[in-house]
Each structure stands twice: as structure tokens, then as C-alpha cells.
Coordinates of C-alpha atoms and ligand atoms in Angstrom, one line a residue:
X174 CA 0.0 0.0 0.0
X175 CA 1.2 3.5 -0.7
X176 CA 1.0 6.4 1.7
X177 CA -0.8 9.7 1.2
X178 CA 1.4 12.8 1.4
X179 CA -1.0 14.4 3.9
X180 CA -0.1 11.7 6.4
X181 CA 3.7 12.0 6.2
X182 CA 4.0 14.3 9.2
X183 CA 2.9 11.4 11.5
X184 CA 5.4 9.0 10.0
X185 CA 8.8 10.5 10.9
X186 CA 11.7 8.1 10.2
X187 CA 9.5 5.5 8.6
X188 CA 9.9 4.0 5.2
X189 CA 6.9 4.8 2.9
X190 CA 5.9 4.6 -0.8
X191 CA 4.3 7.6 -2.5
X192 CA 2.4 7.5 -5.8
X193 CA 1.9 10.8 -7.6
X194 CA 3.0 13.3 -10.2
X195 CA 6.1 15.4 -10.5
X196 CA 5.0 19.0 -9.8
X197 CA 8.4 20.7 -9.9
X198 CA 12.1 20.0 -9.8
X199 CA 15.2 21.7 -8.5
X200 CA 18.7 20.6 -8.8
X201 CA 21.7 21.5 -6.6
X202 CA 24.6 19.7 -8.2
X203 CA 24.9 16.3 -6.5
X204 CA 21.3 16.4 -5.3
X205 CA 17.9 16.7 -7.0
X206 CA 14.8 17.9 -5.2
X207 CA 11.6 16.4 -6.7
X208 CA 8.5 18.2 -5.6
X209 CA 5.8 15.5 -5.8
X210 CA 2.0 16.0 -5.6
X211 CA -0.6 13.3 -5.0
X212 CA -3.8 15.2 -4.5
X213 CA -3.5 15.3 -0.8
X214 CA -0.4 17.5 -0.6
X215 CA 3.1 18.3 -1.8
X216 CA 6.3 16.5 -0.7
X217 CA 9.9 17.4 -1.4
X218 CA 11.7 14.2 -2.3
X219 CA 15.5 14.3 -2.1
X220 CA 17.6 12.2 -4.6
X221 CA 21.3 12.0 -4.1
X222 CA 23.8 11.5 -6.9
X223 CA 25.5 8.5 -5.1
X224 CA 22.7 6.3 -6.5
X225 CA 23.4 6.8 -10.2
X226 CA 20.3 4.9 -11.5
X227 CA 17.9 6.9 -9.4
X228 CA 19.7 10.1 -10.1
X229 CA 19.3 9.5 -13.9
X230 CA 15.7 8.7 -13.6
X231 CA 15.1 11.8 -11.6
X232 CA 17.0 13.9 -14.0
X233 CA 15.0 12.7 -17.0
X234 CA 11.5 13.0 -15.5
X235 CA 9.7 16.3 -16.6
X236 CA 6.9 18.1 -15.0
X237 CA 3.7 15.9 -14.5
X238 CA 5.6 12.6 -15.0
X239 CA 3.7 10.0 -13.1
X240 CA 5.8 8.2 -10.5
X241 CA 6.1 5.8 -7.6
X242 CA 8.7 6.8 -5.1
X243 CA 9.9 5.2 -1.9
X244 CA 12.1 6.5 0.9
X245 CA 12.5 7.6 4.5
X246 CA 10.4 10.4 6.0
X247 CA 12.2 13.3 7.6
X248 CA 10.3 15.9 9.5
X249 CA 11.5 19.4 8.4
X250 CA 9.5 22.5 9.1
X251 CA 11.0 24.3 6.1
X252 CA 9.7 21.7 3.6
X253 CA 6.2 22.1 2.1
X254 CA 3.9 20.1 4.2
X255 CA 6.4 19.8 7.0
X256 CA 8.1 16.6 5.9
X257 CA 10.5 15.5 3.2
X258 CA 11.5 12.1 1.8
X259 CA 15.0 10.7 1.4
X260 CA 14.5 8.7 -1.7
X261 CA 15.6 5.0 -1.9
X262 CA 13.6 3.9 -4.9
X263 CA 12.0 5.7 -7.8
X264 CA 10.1 4.3 -10.7
X265 CA 8.6 6.5 -13.4
X266 CA 5.4 5.2 -14.9
X267 CA 5.2 7.8 -17.6
X268 CA 8.0 10.3 -18.3
X269 CA 6.6 13.6 -19.6
X270 CA 8.7 16.1 -21.3
X271 CA 6.4 18.7 -22.7
X272 CA 3.6 19.5 -20.2
X273 CA 1.8 22.5 -21.6
X274 CA 1.3 24.4 -18.3
X275 CA 4.7 25.3 -17.0
X276 CA 5.6 27.3 -13.9
X277 CA 5.9 30.3 -16.2
X278 CA 3.0 32.6 -16.6
X279 CA 0.1 31.8 -18.9
X280 CA -2.8 34.0 -20.0
X281 CA -6.3 33.1 -18.8
X282 CA -7.5 32.0 -22.3
X283 CA -4.7 29.5 -22.5
X284 CA -5.4 28.2 -19.1
X285 CA -9.2 27.9 -19.9
X286 CA -8.3 25.9 -23.0
X287 CA -6.3 23.6 -20.8
X288 CA -8.8 23.5 -17.9
X289 CA -8.5 19.7 -17.8
X290 CA -4.8 20.1 -16.9
X291 CA -5.1 23.4 -15.0
X292 CA -7.1 21.6 -12.3
X293 CA -3.8 20.1 -11.1
X294 CA -2.5 23.5 -9.9
X295 CA -2.5 24.1 -6.1
X296 CA -4.7 27.2 -6.5
X297 CA -7.4 25.5 -8.5
X298 CA -7.4 22.6 -6.1
X299 CA -7.8 24.9 -3.2
X300 CA -10.8 26.6 -4.9
X301 CA -12.4 23.2 -5.7
X302 CA -11.9 21.8 -2.2
X303 CA -13.6 24.9 -0.8
X304 CA -16.4 24.4 -3.4
X305 CA -16.8 20.9 -2.0
X306 CA -16.9 22.2 1.6
X307 CA -19.5 24.8 0.7
X308 CA -21.7 22.1 -0.9
X309 CA -21.3 19.7 2.0
X310 CA -22.1 22.4 4.5
X311 CA -25.1 23.6 2.5
X312 CA -26.6 20.1 2.4
X313 CA -25.7 19.5 6.1
X314 CA -27.4 22.7 7.1
X315 CA -30.7 21.5 5.7
X316 CA -30.3 17.8 6.6
X317 CA -29.7 18.8 10.3
X318 CA -32.9 20.8 10.3
X319 CA -35.1 18.0 9.0
X320 CA -35.4 19.1 5.4
X321 CA -36.0 16.3 2.8
X322 CA -33.9 16.4 -0.4
X323 CA -36.1 16.4 -3.5
X324 CA -34.6 16.0 -6.9
X325 CA -36.3 18.1 -9.5
X326 CA -36.3 17.5 -13.2
X327 CA -33.8 19.1 -15.6
X328 CA -36.1 18.8 -18.7
X329 CA -39.0 21.1 -18.1
X330 CA -42.1 22.1 -20.0
X331 CA -41.9 25.8 -19.3
X332 CA -40.2 28.9 -17.9
X333 CA -40.0 29.8 -14.2
X334 CA -37.5 32.7 -14.3
X335 CA -38.4 34.5 -17.5
X336 CA -38.6 33.2 -21.1
X337 CA -35.5 35.2 -22.2
X338 CA -32.9 32.8 -20.8
X339 CA -34.3 29.4 -21.8
X340 CA -32.2 26.8 -23.5
X341 CA -34.6 24.8 -25.8
X342 CA -34.2 21.0 -26.2
X343 CA -35.9 18.9 -28.8
X344 CA -37.9 16.3 -26.8
X345 CA -39.2 13.8 -29.4
X346 CA -40.4 16.6 -31.6
X347 CA -41.7 18.7 -28.7
X348 CA -39.9 21.8 -27.6
X349 CA -38.9 21.7 -23.9
X350 CA -36.3 23.5 -21.9
X351 CA -33.4 23.0 -19.6
X352 CA -34.5 23.9 -16.0
X353 CA -33.7 27.4 -14.9
X354 CA -34.7 26.4 -11.3
X355 CA -36.2 23.5 -9.4
X356 CA -38.4 25.9 -7.4
X357 CA -41.9 25.2 -8.8
X358 CA -41.3 21.5 -8.1
X359 CA -40.0 21.9 -4.6
X360 CA -43.1 24.0 -3.9
X361 CA -45.1 20.9 -4.7
X362 CA -42.9 18.8 -2.5
X363 CA -43.1 21.3 0.4
X364 CA -46.9 20.7 0.4
X365 CA -46.1 17.0 1.0
X366 CA -43.1 17.1 3.3
X367 CA -43.2 20.6 4.9
X368 CA -39.5 21.4 4.6
X369 CA -37.6 20.4 1.4
X370 CA -34.7 21.4 -0.7
X371 CA -33.3 20.6 -4.2
X372 CA -29.8 20.8 -5.3
X373 CA -28.7 20.5 -8.9
X374 CA -27.5 22.1 -12.1
X375 CA -29.6 24.9 -13.6
X376 CA -29.3 26.6 -16.9
X377 CA -29.7 30.1 -18.2
X378 CA -29.0 31.3 -21.7
X379 CA -27.5 34.5 -20.3
X380 CA -26.2 36.5 -23.2
X381 CA -23.9 38.4 -20.8
X382 CA -20.1 37.9 -20.6
X383 CA -19.7 39.1 -17.1
X384 CA -17.6 37.8 -14.2
X385 CA -20.8 36.7 -12.5
X386 CA -22.6 34.7 -15.1
X387 CA -22.4 31.1 -16.1
X388 CA -24.9 29.4 -18.5
X389 CA -24.8 26.3 -16.3
X390 CA -24.6 26.7 -12.6
X391 CA -25.5 24.8 -9.5
X392 CA -28.2 26.0 -7.2
X393 CA -29.5 24.8 -3.8
X394 CA -33.1 25.8 -3.1
X395 CA -35.0 25.3 0.2
X396 CA -38.8 25.6 0.3
X397 CA -40.8 25.7 3.5
X398 CA -44.6 25.4 4.0
X399 CA -46.2 27.6 6.6
X400 CA -43.3 30.0 6.3
X401 CA -43.8 33.8 5.9
X402 CA -41.4 36.3 4.4
X403 CA -39.6 36.9 7.8
X404 CA -39.0 33.2 8.2
X405 CA -37.4 33.0 4.7
X406 CA -35.1 36.0 5.5
X407 CA -33.9 34.5 8.8
X408 CA -33.3 31.1 7.2
X409 CA -31.1 32.7 4.5
X410 CA -29.0 34.6 7.2
X411 CA -28.4 31.5 9.2
X412 CA -27.6 29.4 6.1
X413 CA -25.0 31.8 4.8
X414 CA -23.4 32.2 8.2
X415 CA -23.2 28.4 8.6
X416 CA -21.5 27.9 5.3
X417 CA -18.9 30.6 5.9
X418 CA -18.1 29.2 9.3
X419 CA -17.7 25.7 7.9
X420 CA -15.1 26.9 5.4
X421 CA -13.3 29.0 8.0
X422 CA -13.1 26.0 10.4
X423 CA -12.1 23.4 7.8
X424 CA -10.1 25.1 5.1
X425 CA -7.7 27.6 6.7
X426 CA -4.8 26.2 4.6
X427 CA -6.8 26.5 1.3
X428 CA -7.8 30.1 2.2
X429 CA -4.1 30.9 2.8
X430 CA -3.2 29.4 -0.6
X431 CA -5.8 31.8 -2.1
X432 CA -4.5 34.7 0.0
X433 CA -8.0 35.3 1.2
X434 CA -8.6 38.0 3.8
X435 CA -10.3 35.8 6.5
X436 CA -11.0 38.7 8.8
X437 CA -13.7 39.8 6.4
X438 CA -15.3 36.3 6.5
X439 CA -15.1 36.1 10.3
X440 CA -17.6 39.0 10.5
X441 CA -20.4 37.0 8.8
X442 CA -23.0 36.3 11.5
X443 CA -26.8 37.1 11.8
X444 CA -28.5 39.5 11.7
X445 CA -27.6 41.0 8.3
X446 CA -28.5 44.5 7.4
X447 CA -31.9 44.7 5.5
X448 CA -33.0 47.5 3.1
X449 CA -36.0 47.7 1.0
X450 CA -35.5 48.2 -2.7
X451 CA -36.7 51.8 -2.2
X452 CA -34.2 52.4 0.6
X453 CA -31.4 50.9 -1.6
X454 CA -32.2 53.5 -4.2
X455 CA -32.0 56.3 -1.6
X456 CA -28.6 54.9 -0.8
X457 CA -27.5 54.9 -4.4
X458 CA -28.6 58.5 -4.8
X459 CA -27.3 59.7 -1.5
X460 CA -24.8 62.5 -1.7
X461 CA -22.7 61.1 1.2
X462 CA -22.4 57.8 -0.5
X463 CA -21.5 59.6 -3.7
X464 CA -18.8 61.5 -1.9
X465 CA -17.4 58.3 -0.4
X466 CA -17.4 56.6 -3.8
X467 CA -15.6 59.6 -5.4
X468 CA -13.0 59.4 -2.7
X469 CA -12.6 55.7 -3.3
X470 CA -12.2 56.4 -7.0
X471 CA -9.3 58.8 -6.2
X472 CA -7.8 56.1 -4.0
X473 CA -8.1 53.5 -6.7
X474 CA -6.4 55.9 -9.2
X475 CA -3.5 56.2 -6.7
X476 CA -3.5 52.5 -6.2
X477 CA -3.3 52.0 -10.0
X478 CA -0.3 54.3 -10.2
X479 CA 1.4 52.4 -7.4
X480 CA 0.8 49.1 -9.2
X481 CA 2.2 50.5 -12.5
X482 CA 5.4 51.6 -10.6
X483 CA 5.6 48.2 -9.0
X484 CA 5.2 46.4 -12.3
X485 CA 8.2 48.4 -13.7
X486 CA 10.2 47.3 -10.7
X487 CA 9.3 43.7 -11.1
X488 CA 10.3 43.8 -14.7
X489 CA 13.6 45.4 -13.9
X490 CA 14.2 42.7 -11.3
X491 CA 13.4 40.0 -13.7
X492 CA 16.0 41.4 -16.2
X493 CA 18.7 41.2 -13.6
X494 CA 17.6 37.8 -12.2
X495 CA 19.8 34.8 -13.1
X496 CA 18.1 32.0 -11.3
X497 CA 15.4 30.0 -13.2
X498 CA 13.1 29.6 -10.3
X499 CA 13.3 33.2 -9.3
X500 CA 12.6 34.2 -12.9
X501 CA 9.6 32.0 -13.1
X502 CA 8.2 33.5 -9.9
X503 CA 8.8 37.0 -11.2
X504 CA 7.1 36.2 -14.5
X505 CA 4.1 34.9 -12.6
X506 CA 4.0 38.1 -10.4
X507 CA 4.3 40.3 -13.5
X508 CA 1.5 38.5 -15.2
X509 CA -0.7 38.8 -12.2
X510 CA 0.1 42.5 -11.7
X511 CA -0.6 43.1 -15.4
X512 CA -4.1 41.5 -15.0
X513 CA -4.8 43.5 -11.9
X514 CA -3.8 46.7 -13.6
X515 CA -6.0 45.9 -16.6
X516 CA -9.0 45.2 -14.4
X517 CA -8.5 48.3 -12.2
X518 CA -7.9 50.5 -15.3
X519 CA -11.2 49.4 -16.7
X520 CA -13.0 49.8 -13.4
X521 CA -11.5 53.3 -12.9
X522 CA -12.4 54.3 -16.5
X523 CA -16.0 53.2 -16.3
X524 CA -16.7 54.3 -12.7
X525 CA -17.5 58.1 -13.3
X526 CA -20.4 57.0 -15.6
X527 CA -21.6 54.4 -13.1
X528 CA -21.6 56.9 -10.4
X529 CA -23.6 59.4 -12.5
X530 CA -26.1 56.6 -13.3
X531 CA -26.5 55.7 -9.6
X532 CA -27.3 59.3 -8.7
X533 CA -30.2 59.3 -11.1
X534 CA -31.4 55.7 -10.7
X535 CA -35.2 55.5 -11.3
X536 CA -37.7 53.5 -9.2
X537 CA -38.8 50.6 -11.3
X538 CA -35.4 49.8 -12.9
X539 CA -33.6 46.6 -12.0
X540 CA -30.2 46.8 -10.3
X541 CA -27.3 45.8 -12.5
X542 CA -24.0 44.5 -11.4
X543 CA -22.6 48.0 -10.9
X544 CA -25.5 49.1 -8.6
X545 CA -25.2 45.8 -6.7
X546 CA -21.5 46.4 -6.2
X547 CA -22.1 50.0 -4.9
X548 CA -24.7 48.8 -2.5
X549 CA -22.9 45.8 -1.2
X550 CA -19.7 47.8 -0.7
X551 CA -21.5 49.9 1.9
X552 CA -21.7 46.9 4.3
X553 CA -19.3 44.4 5.7
X554 CA -21.9 41.6 6.0
X555 CA -24.3 40.3 3.3
X556 CA -27.2 42.7 2.8
X557 CA -30.8 41.7 2.2
X558 CA -32.6 44.0 -0.4
X559 CA -36.3 43.4 -0.1
X560 CA -39.6 44.3 -1.8
X561 CA -38.7 44.9 -5.4
X562 CA -41.2 46.3 -7.9
X563 CA -43.6 43.6 -9.0
X564 CA -42.9 44.4 -12.6
X565 CA -39.3 43.4 -12.6
X566 CA -39.7 40.2 -10.6
X567 CA -40.9 36.6 -11.2
X568 CA -44.7 35.8 -11.4
X569 CA -44.7 33.5 -8.4
X570 CA -43.7 36.1 -5.8
X571 CA -46.3 37.2 -3.4
X572 CA -47.6 40.7 -3.7
X573 CA -47.0 42.8 -0.5
X574 CA -50.2 43.3 1.4
X575 CA -49.0 46.8 2.3
X576 CA -48.1 47.9 -1.2
X577 CA -49.5 46.3 -4.4
X578 CA -46.6 47.6 -6.5
X579 CA -44.0 45.5 -4.7
X580 CA -43.5 41.8 -3.9
X581 CA -42.3 40.0 -0.8
X582 CA -38.9 39.0 -2.2
X583 CA -35.3 39.4 -1.3
X584 CA -32.0 39.5 -3.0
X585 CA -29.0 38.8 -0.8
X586 CA -25.9 40.7 -1.9
X587 CA -22.6 39.4 -0.7
X588 CA -20.1 41.9 0.7
X589 CA -16.9 43.2 -0.8
X590 CA -18.7 44.0 -4.0
X591 CA -19.7 40.4 -4.9
X592 CA -23.3 41.1 -5.7
X593 CA -26.3 38.8 -5.6
X594 CA -25.8 35.3 -4.2
X595 CA -29.4 34.5 -3.2
X596 CA -32.7 35.2 -4.7
X597 CA -35.9 34.3 -2.8
X598 CA -39.4 35.2 -1.8
X599 CA -42.6 34.3 -0.1
X600 CA -44.8 32.7 -2.9
X601 CA -48.2 33.8 -4.1
X602 CA -50.5 31.3 -2.4
X603 CA -53.8 32.7 -3.6
X604 CA -55.1 31.1 -6.8
X605 CA -56.8 34.2 -8.2
X606 CA -53.9 36.5 -7.5
X607 CA -51.5 34.0 -9.1
X608 CA -53.6 33.6 -12.2
X609 CA -53.8 37.4 -12.5
X610 CA -50.0 37.7 -12.2
X611 CA -49.5 35.1 -14.9
X612 CA -51.9 36.8 -17.2
X613 CA -50.2 40.2 -16.6
X614 CA -46.9 38.5 -17.4
X615 CA -48.4 37.1 -20.7
X616 CA -47.9 33.5 -19.7
X617 CA -49.8 30.6 -21.2
X618 CA -51.5 29.0 -18.1
X619 CA -51.8 25.5 -19.8
X620 CA -48.4 24.1 -18.8
X621 CA -48.8 25.4 -15.2
X622 CA -52.1 23.8 -14.3
X623 CA -50.2 21.3 -12.0
X624 CA -48.6 24.3 -10.3
X625 CA -52.0 26.0 -9.9
X626 CA -53.3 22.8 -8.3
X627 CA -51.0 23.6 -5.3
X628 CA -53.2 26.7 -4.8
X629 CA -56.4 24.7 -5.2
X630 CA -55.7 21.9 -2.7
X631 CA -54.6 23.0 0.7
X632 CA -52.7 26.2 -0.2
X633 CA -50.7 27.7 2.6
X634 CA -48.2 30.6 3.0
X635 CA -44.8 29.3 2.0
X636 CA -41.5 30.5 0.7
X637 CA -37.9 29.8 0.0
X638 CA -34.8 30.8 -1.9
X639 CA -32.0 29.8 -4.2
X640 CA -28.3 30.1 -3.5
X641 CA -26.0 30.1 -6.4
X642 CA -23.0 27.8 -5.5
X643 CA -20.5 29.4 -7.9
X644 CA -21.1 33.0 -6.8
X645 CA -20.8 31.8 -3.2
X646 CA -17.5 30.1 -4.0
X647 CA -16.3 33.3 -5.8
X648 CA -17.1 35.4 -2.8
X649 CA -15.8 33.1 -0.1
X650 CA -12.6 32.4 -2.0
X651 CA -12.2 36.1 -3.0
X652 CA -12.0 35.4 -6.7
X653 CA -12.3 38.0 -9.4
X654 CA -14.2 35.8 -11.9
X655 CA -16.7 33.0 -11.6
X656 CA -15.0 30.9 -14.2
X657 CA -12.6 29.3 -11.7
X658 CA -15.4 28.3 -9.2
X659 CA -16.6 25.2 -11.2
X660 CA -14.4 22.4 -12.6
X661 CA -15.6 22.8 -16.2
X662 CA -17.3 26.2 -16.6
X663 CA -19.9 26.8 -19.3
X664 CA -19.9 30.4 -20.4
X665 CA -21.2 32.3 -23.4
X666 CA -18.5 31.5 -25.8
X667 CA -17.0 28.6 -24.0
X668 CA -18.1 25.0 -24.1
X669 CA -14.6 23.3 -24.3
X670 CA -13.1 21.3 -22.7
Ligands
4AD159 O1 -32.5 34.9 -8.4 P1 -32.6 33.6 -9.1 O2 -32.9 33.7 -10.5 O3 -33.8 32.8 -8.3 C1 -34.3 31.7 -8.6 O4 -34.0 31.0 -9.5 C2 -35.4 31.3 -7.7 N1 -36.2 30.3 -8.4 C3 -34.8 30.7 -6.4 C4 -35.8 30.3 -5.4 O5 -36.5 31.1 -4.9 N2 -36.0 29.0 -5.2 O6 -31.3 32.8 -8.9 C5 -30.9 32.4 -7.6 C6 -29.4 32.5 -7.5 C7 -28.8 33.9 -7.7 O7 -28.9 34.7 -6.6 C8 -27.4 33.6 -8.1 O8 -26.6 33.3 -7.0 C9 -27.5 32.3 -8.9 O9 -28.7 31.7 -8.5 N3 -27.5 32.6 -10.4 C10 -26.5 32.5 -11.2 N4 -25.2 32.1 -10.9 C11 -24.3 32.0 -12.0 N5 -24.7 32.4 -13.2 C12 -25.9 32.8 -13.5 N6 -26.2 33.1 -14.8 C13 -26.9 32.9 -12.5 N7 -28.2 33.2 -12.4 C14 -28.6 33.1 -11.1
MG160 MG1 -32.1 36.9 -8.8

């Protein structure tokens, strides 16, 4: 049996066998350091020249060669993972010479084309491990509270979140669609089980190439019978806090790999600030907020100049540098700085227009990414924006008894400018009111008769929400773009690999 690298710390002075891949290599004359990865960690394996056969094998193996390697464990605080291996045997299963992703810098397009290989990098692995932790915590939260998991169909006869983002599928000559949400079906199940949730892939033909949109994303959607709007809001607050805590508790090392500021995450606990849509508009238009944003724009301009100066310094340093490893590291830093500069340049250039637009934002318009960013930046916890205009929201949302122009819905915006991660509402439980909403929305009621039955037979107040897994991963990991939050992202303009 071979040993997993993550266990080496407990095996000082013992002889073990590792199975993995060559992640990197460094040579110091009569000694070669092989950096081996196996999915559980990295281990520095030391091969000495005295054993000529091993030394030759080590010399000839390139990055990502698959190998089996035996030796004696030596605890060493300086080594990655805290232990290294003094190699006594080495067998290369496949020697690789031309692995496309080197330690040098690559552009995002190149990495996306090689996503199947890019997954092997420590940073991508940290993100996907955190994704796993988020999904596990999300399911555990509902399981612990007595919710029943209900799997909802992916092939669906109609729209639930607007006809504009449907992917059509030919179903034996009939036109059906990929599910945008499981919600209508979990509503049915809630009337059977009381508390339910679904978790699965959902599809939106979003014709927007933003850092927040995928065409295929995963959503977890709880639905609760006999719940009112307040219950739904509280459930969302507790749910988000639970997930963040699970990641903080279980994934400190991964968050360090991502250089995530964990202090920002430690603040996430209920209650969250709540604003109505109308109050959010006041905030957007407020002169004090505007002043603050202008000041921030100045600060960002200064930051940009600082980065540009830093880039020049890094480039000069690279010119002078003689060591391969150091050069690679500098190339990587330069590439990252260039990307940061490009992003901030764009943001600084577009911001004056966004700020002007925010000042004159009209009641009835929907918030775009820019408005969401401005609003969420005013708080250090997720913020609940409630009671949007009926006209811009889905047909199933319950009209507010206090104001017929708005619905009892919420969008939860993540802090640090991440925007919406949850959309939810109390549902319209009155048959006539729901039929009226559907007619106003120009919907053909025929495919929804089953859904209307839920209002005919034992209708009760109920509600729920949907949390987008990828946007949550982006926020918790502190990523700039959603494309790294899912193993194989589907974006407008990307369906490979
Ligand atoms: O706000 P949405 O559209 O709500 C629903 O689908 C409801 N049926 C949920 C419910 O009440 N059961 O989507 C919910 C969440 C968003 O807040 C966002 O996190 C995510 O799904 N989402 C997307 N994530 C990535 N790419 C997209 N194109 C997304 N569209 C929505
Ligand atoms: Mg939404």
C-alpha cells in the first residue's frame, strides 16, 4: 500500500511509498529535489547522486511525469507540508517532457483551453476543495434541520425565471427547456413534506459575458410550508453564516493558498442589514455615499499608479535575475500584476459613468452588477434587499399586502462588491392572485395547471430561496471571476473542454 502525502507528518523516520506526479524539480549539483504531488499534498523528495540509477531517472523526468517513489520520512519545518522524503527507490510510470502548463505565466485564455490540466494546480485545487466544503455544509445545514432532499427535473415544459434565458431542447419533436430552477417542483414537495430542498445544475441562456454569469450553474433551493417572508429571510441569514463558518473552520490552509482575507469572513453572523429596494435606491442616490465613492475612485487611481510603478520594478528585477526559479516566480507576479492593472484600469475608467447613473437611478429599474457592487460595498456583511417592484420580478412572488406595487422578495448581496448570491421570496399562495399575475406576465397557463393545483388543494403561505453555488464560491474564495469556481465552466463563448 502506498501512503498519502498528507499523512507524512505522522510518520517520521518511517519507510513509505508515495504515488503521484512530478510538480516541480530543482537541482543542486549532487542532489535533486523532486516536488511530488498526489492530490493530498506536496512533498519534497531528495535524490542523491550516489545512486546513479535513481539520479538519472530523476534527471530525465519532466513536470507531471507519473511516478512511484519510496524513501524515509524526515520531518522538516521548512519543507512544504512539513516533511520530506530521502529517496531510496524511484520508478517513473510515464516520463513527460512537454507538459503545456509550465511554472511560467500563462494567460487566462490558454489556461481555460487547458482547464483539464489546469485543475492540477494548487490554487485551482484549493478553490475546488472549498467548493466541495460549501456544498457539503449547505446540504448538512438543511439535513440537520429536518429538510428532505427532493430531486427536481432538468427537462422542463416551461419557464419559471423568464422566457428570455431558456435553452430549448428537442424532446421527441416537442420543444422543452433545460431547467432554470427547481423551485416550482420543490413547492409541490413542500406541500407534501413541509420542509424540502433541491440541489442540482440549472441553466440560463444569459447573453452576458460578465464575471458573475455562467450558463450552467448549481443552485440549492430550500422551500418551506407555513413560512412567511420573515422566516425566509432568517433562514437565509443562518444558512450563509453556517456555510462561511464551515469553510473557515475546515479550510484555513486553502484560504491561505488563495491569500483570502479571512477577517472579512469572520464578521459573517446574523443578523444581516436589511434594506427595502426603495431604501437601496436612496442609498444609491445619497450625496454622502456619492462623496465616499468619489474618494474611493481617487484612492483607486492612486493604487493603480502604485501598481504600475511596482510592475516596472518587477520587470527590472526579472531582467537582472539569473536563477530560473526566481525568474519563473517573477514572471508569474508580473503577469498577475498586469491583469490587476488591466482590471482596475477598466473599473476606474467606467466608474464616473456608473456613479452618475447611480445618482439618477429611477424607481422601477432593476439593479445591474454595478449598482449591486455599490450597495454591497457599503456593508461588511451580506445585505438583504427586499420588496422589489412587482414588474421586474418573477410571477410567483407574493404581492406585498402593504403595497401592491412590490413583492415580498429578497436578493441577498454578498459583501466586498460580490453582488447577488441568493434570490428568494414568499410565494403567491392565492389562486386568483397568481392567475392574474400570470396573465399580466403574458404567460400561457396551460403548462402550469399542475402548479396552480397547489393553490387549489390545501394552499398555505410558503416561501424559499435559491443560493448560487458558484457565486458563493467566488465570494468566499475572494475570486475576481466566476470561471474558476466550477471544474468545467460553461460560459457564453466557452463549451470546451
Ligand atoms: O435569483 P434567481 O434567478 O432565483 C431563482 O432561480 C429562484 N427560483 C430561487 C428560489 O427562490 N428558489 O437565482 C438564484 C441564484 C442567484 O442569486 C445567483 O446566486 C444564482 O442563482 N444565479 C447564477 N449564478 C451564476 N450564473 C448565472 N447566470 C446565475 N443566475 C442566477
Ligand atoms: Mg435573482
